[in-house]
Coordinates of C-alpha atoms in Angstrom, one line a residue:
X62 CA 1.4 -15.9 9.4
X63 CA 3.6 -13.2 7.8
X64 CA 4.6 -10.1 9.1
X65 CA 6.5 -7.0 7.5
X66 CA 8.1 -4.0 8.3
X67 CA 9.4 -1.1 6.1
X68 CA 11.8 2.1 6.5
X69 CA 13.0 3.9 3.5
X70 CA 14.2 1.2 0.8
X71 CA 14.7 -1.4 3.5
X72 CA 12.0 -4.3 3.8
X73 CA 11.9 -6.9 6.4
X74 CA 9.7 -10.0 6.2
X75 CA 9.2 -13.0 8.4
X76 CA 6.7 -16.1 8.5
X77 CA 6.1 -19.3 9.6
X78 CA 7.3 -22.1 7.2
X79 CA 7.0 -26.0 7.1
X80 CA 9.7 -26.8 4.6
X81 CA 11.8 -28.6 7.2
X82 CA 9.0 -30.8 8.3
X83 CA 8.6 -28.8 11.4
X84 CA 7.1 -25.3 11.4
X85 CA 9.9 -22.8 11.8
X86 CA 10.5 -19.1 11.5
X87 CA 12.0 -17.7 8.2
X88 CA 13.1 -14.2 7.5
X89 CA 14.2 -12.4 4.4
X90 CA 14.9 -8.9 3.2
X91 CA 15.2 -6.4 0.4
X92 CA 17.4 -3.2 0.8
X93 CA 16.1 -1.5 -2.6
X94 CA 12.4 -1.2 -1.9
X95 CA 11.3 -5.0 -2.8
X96 CA 12.9 -5.0 -6.2
X97 CA 15.8 -7.6 -5.2
X98 CA 15.5 -10.0 -2.5
X99 CA 18.2 -11.7 -0.4
X100 CA 17.8 -15.4 0.3
X101 CA 15.5 -17.1 2.9
X102 CA 17.1 -17.3 6.1
X103 CA 16.0 -19.7 9.0
X104 CA 16.0 -17.9 12.1
X105 CA 15.7 -21.1 14.4
X106 CA 16.5 -24.9 14.4
X107 CA 14.4 -26.2 17.2
X108 CA 12.1 -29.4 17.3
X109 CA 9.1 -27.7 18.4
X110 CA 6.9 -25.7 16.1
X111 CA 7.0 -22.1 15.9
X112 CA 4.4 -19.7 15.0
X113 CA 2.9 -16.0 14.5
X114 CA 5.9 -14.1 14.2
X115 CA 5.8 -10.3 14.4
X116 CA 9.0 -8.1 13.2
X117 CA 9.9 -4.4 13.9
X118 CA 12.9 -2.6 13.6
X119 CA 14.8 0.6 14.6
X120 CA 18.1 2.0 12.9
X121 CA 19.9 -1.1 12.0
X122 CA 18.5 -3.4 14.7
X123 CA 15.6 -5.9 13.2
X124 CA 13.8 -7.5 16.2
X125 CA 11.6 -10.6 16.2
X126 CA 9.1 -12.6 18.2
X127 CA 7.2 -15.7 17.9
X128 CA 5.7 -18.5 20.1
X129 CA 7.1 -22.0 20.1
X130 CA 6.5 -25.3 21.7
X131 CA 9.5 -24.8 24.0
X132 CA 10.2 -27.2 27.0
X133 CA 6.9 -28.7 27.0
X134 CA 5.1 -25.3 27.1
X135 CA 4.1 -22.7 24.5
X136 CA 6.6 -19.6 25.0
X137 CA 7.5 -16.4 23.5
X138 CA 10.8 -16.2 22.0
X139 CA 12.7 -13.0 20.6
X140 CA 15.6 -12.9 18.3
X141 CA 17.7 -9.7 16.9
X142 CA 19.9 -8.6 14.1
X143 CA 22.1 -5.6 14.6
X144 CA 23.5 -5.3 11.2
X145 CA 20.1 -4.7 9.2
X146 CA 19.4 -8.4 9.2
X147 CA 22.6 -9.8 7.7
X148 CA 23.4 -11.8 10.9
X149 CA 21.0 -13.2 13.8
X150 CA 21.9 -13.7 17.3
X151 CA 20.8 -16.7 19.1
X152 CA 16.9 -16.5 20.1
X153 CA 16.3 -15.6 23.8
X154 CA 12.9 -17.2 25.9
X155 CA 11.1 -13.9 26.4
X156 CA 8.4 -15.7 28.9
X157 CA 9.1 -18.5 31.4
X158 CA 5.9 -19.2 33.2
X159 CA 4.1 -22.5 33.5
X160 CA 1.1 -21.7 31.5
X161 CA 1.1 -21.0 27.6
X162 CA 1.9 -17.8 26.2
X163 CA 1.0 -17.2 22.5
X164 CA 0.2 -14.4 19.8
X165 CA 3.1 -11.7 20.4
X166 CA 3.2 -8.5 18.8
X167 CA 6.3 -6.1 18.7
X168 CA 6.8 -2.7 18.0
X169 CA 10.0 -0.4 18.5
X170 CA 11.0 3.1 19.0
X171 CA 14.6 4.0 19.1
X172 CA 16.4 1.4 21.5
X173 CA 12.8 0.7 23.1
X174 CA 11.1 -2.4 22.4
X175 CA 7.5 -3.1 23.4
X176 CA 6.1 -6.6 23.3
X177 CA 2.6 -7.8 24.1
X178 CA 0.8 -11.5 24.0
X179 CA -1.8 -13.6 25.3
X180 CA -1.0 -15.7 28.5
X181 CA -2.8 -18.2 30.5
X182 CA -0.8 -18.1 33.7
X183 CA -3.7 -16.8 35.8
X184 CA -6.3 -19.7 34.7
X185 CA -7.6 -17.4 32.2
X186 CA -6.5 -15.8 28.9
X187 CA -5.1 -12.3 29.3
X188 CA -3.2 -9.7 27.9
X189 CA 0.5 -9.3 29.2
X190 CA 3.1 -6.9 28.2
X191 CA 7.0 -6.3 28.7
X192 CA 9.8 -3.8 27.3
X193 CA 13.3 -3.3 27.0
X194 CA 15.2 0.1 26.8
X195 CA 18.3 -1.1 25.5
X196 CA 17.7 -2.9 22.1
X197 CA 16.6 -6.3 23.5
X198 CA 19.8 -6.7 25.8
X199 CA 17.6 -6.5 29.1
X200 CA 13.9 -6.6 29.8
X201 CA 11.6 -5.6 32.5
X202 CA 9.6 -7.9 34.3
X203 CA 6.3 -9.2 32.6
X204 CA 3.3 -6.8 33.4
X205 CA -0.3 -8.0 33.3
X206 CA -2.5 -5.5 31.2
X207 CA -6.2 -7.2 31.8
X208 CA -7.9 -8.2 34.8
X209 CA -11.4 -9.5 33.8
X210 CA -13.1 -13.0 33.6
X211 CA -13.5 -12.9 29.7
X212 CA -11.0 -14.4 27.1
X213 CA -8.4 -11.3 26.1
X214 CA -6.4 -12.7 23.0
X215 CA -5.0 -11.2 19.8
X216 CA -3.2 -8.2 21.0
X217 CA -1.5 -5.8 18.5
X218 CA 0.8 -3.1 19.9
X219 CA 2.0 0.1 18.2
X220 CA 4.1 2.9 19.5
X221 CA 5.1 6.5 18.5
X222 CA 7.8 7.9 20.8
X223 CA 6.9 7.5 24.4
X224 CA 3.2 6.7 23.5
X225 CA 2.4 2.9 23.5
X226 CA -1.1 1.5 22.5
X227 CA -2.4 -2.0 22.5
X228 CA -5.7 -3.2 21.2
X229 CA -7.2 -6.8 21.6
X230 CA -10.2 -9.0 21.7
X231 CA -12.2 -9.7 24.6
X232 CA -15.6 -11.5 25.2
X233 CA -16.1 -10.2 28.8
X234 CA -19.5 -9.2 27.9
X235 CA -20.6 -12.6 26.4
X236 CA -19.5 -11.4 22.9
X237 CA -15.9 -10.5 21.4
X238 CA -15.5 -6.7 21.4
X239 CA -12.3 -4.6 20.7
X240 CA -10.8 -2.8 23.7
X241 CA -7.7 -0.3 23.6
X242 CA -5.1 0.7 26.2
X243 CA -2.5 3.3 26.3
X244 CA 0.7 4.5 28.0
X245 CA 2.1 7.9 27.7
X246 CA 5.4 7.3 29.2
X247 CA 6.8 4.5 27.3
X248 CA 5.0 1.6 29.0
X249 CA 5.8 2.7 32.5
X250 CA 2.3 3.2 33.5
X251 CA -1.2 2.4 31.8
X252 CA -4.4 4.3 31.7
X253 CA -7.8 2.7 31.6
X254 CA -9.1 0.3 29.3
X255 CA -11.5 1.8 26.5
X256 CA -14.2 -0.2 24.6
X257 CA -13.7 0.7 20.9
X258 CA -16.5 -1.5 19.6
X259 CA -20.0 -2.0 20.7
X260 CA -22.5 -3.9 18.3
X261 CA -24.6 -6.8 18.2
X262 CA -22.0 -9.0 16.1
X263 CA -18.4 -10.3 17.0
X264 CA -15.5 -7.8 16.8
X265 CA -12.3 -9.8 16.1
X266 CA -8.6 -10.0 14.9
X267 CA -7.6 -6.1 15.3
X268 CA -4.8 -4.8 13.9
X269 CA -3.1 -1.3 14.6
X270 CA -1.0 1.2 13.0
X271 CA 0.5 4.2 15.1
X272 CA 1.8 7.5 13.2
X273 CA 2.4 10.5 15.5
X274 CA -0.7 11.2 17.2
X275 CA -3.0 9.2 14.8
X276 CA -4.2 5.7 15.6
X277 CA -5.4 3.6 13.0
X278 CA -7.4 0.3 13.6
X279 CA -8.8 -2.5 11.4
X280 CA -10.9 -5.6 12.4
X281 CA -13.4 -8.3 11.3
X282 CA -16.9 -7.7 12.3
X283 CA -20.0 -9.7 11.7
X284 CA -22.7 -7.2 12.5
X285 CA -23.9 -7.4 9.1
X286 CA -24.4 -11.3 9.7
X287 CA -21.3 -11.8 7.7
X288 CA -17.7 -11.1 8.6
X289 CA -16.5 -7.8 7.0
X290 CA -13.6 -5.5 7.6
X291 CA -14.3 -2.3 9.5
X292 CA -12.0 0.6 10.2
X293 CA -12.1 3.5 12.4
X294 CA -9.1 6.1 13.5
X295 CA -8.3 8.5 16.2
X296 CA -6.0 11.8 15.2
X297 CA -5.7 12.9 19.1
X298 CA -3.9 9.7 20.6
X299 CA -7.1 8.0 21.3
X300 CA -8.9 10.6 23.1
X301 CA -11.7 10.6 20.7
X302 CA -12.5 8.1 17.6
X303 CA -14.1 8.6 14.2
X304 CA -17.3 6.6 13.3
X305 CA -16.9 3.0 12.2
X306 CA -16.4 2.6 8.5
X307 CA -17.2 -0.5 6.7
X308 CA -14.4 -1.4 4.1
X309 CA -15.8 -4.7 2.5
X310 CA -19.5 -5.4 1.2
X311 CA -19.4 -8.9 -0.3
X312 CA -21.1 -12.1 0.6
X313 CA -18.0 -14.0 0.9
X314 CA -15.9 -14.0 4.5
X315 CA -13.3 -11.4 4.8
X316 CA -10.9 -11.9 7.7
X317 CA -7.3 -11.4 8.7
X318 CA -6.7 -7.6 8.1
X319 CA -3.5 -5.9 8.1
X320 CA -3.2 -2.2 8.2
X321 CA 0.0 0.2 7.5
X322 CA 0.3 3.9 7.2
X323 CA 2.8 5.9 5.2
X324 CA 2.2 9.7 4.9
X325 CA -1.3 10.3 4.2
X326 CA -2.0 7.1 2.7
X327 CA -3.7 4.1 4.5
X328 CA -3.4 0.5 3.2
X329 CA -5.3 -2.5 4.1
X330 CA -4.9 -6.0 3.2
X331 CA -7.0 -9.0 4.2
X332 CA -7.9 -12.7 3.2
X333 CA -11.2 -13.3 1.6
X334 CA -12.9 -16.1 -0.4
X335 CA -15.3 -14.4 -2.7
X336 CA -14.0 -16.6 -5.3
X337 CA -14.5 -19.7 -3.7
X338 CA -10.9 -19.5 -2.8
X339 CA -9.2 -17.6 0.1
X340 CA -7.1 -15.0 -1.6
X341 CA -5.5 -11.7 -0.8
X342 CA -7.1 -8.2 -1.3
X343 CA -6.0 -4.5 -1.0
X344 CA -7.5 -1.2 -0.6
X345 CA -6.2 2.1 0.3
X346 CA -7.2 5.7 1.1

């Protein structure tokens, strides 16, 4: 479960690692565009397993979230570095409800941090959100985003200025589809949910990138009787979306897509077993 964030020549990577007999969160960085790398840094040293890290940064601040078996419950934890990843402050427990919280995603814009995750405190898996406006020193209360009887899971969050966007998979109609919701005022208020996929297959594992007024989305879809990677985008902040575009066409399963935007370039990576083994594949526009 690696996560990567890049700005200029700074590259920050986090992942889950079992080298210490527990799954822990590790980090490393490059300050010259990936040519050379600092040593691995273990972020936490707890007895519980830690999974699914997500990294974001703004200025010299690098921010991490993950979920961990913490005091007999799965909770979201947060850690930050204020010196571009050289040193790290102690982890902070971001959720504290009696039910499990998992699959976090974080993004940053200036001093504002936005985090989303899946939570079971309502006897159902729902999407929750919280924010900080001071680089993670203080946090607003948790905000519930979804209110439906289906399972809402695997959210991904993106930000551009004060525009915050969350996508997730949801099976409220009996089949998983991708939904979208946005805030135009930095997470204070949220608009209505919008259904982004509506086909006969399952739509799963969305990943989102935001650049200015452009929203770029990839996900796994089995409408073609096989798991393939699909893509669509909006260039007006989500008001209008272009048609779905199939990116893979192979008998093997394609899964776990990740998307990034740089200038006019759109870059997608995913996992696929077309060679009878799961390998990483890439394509770009």
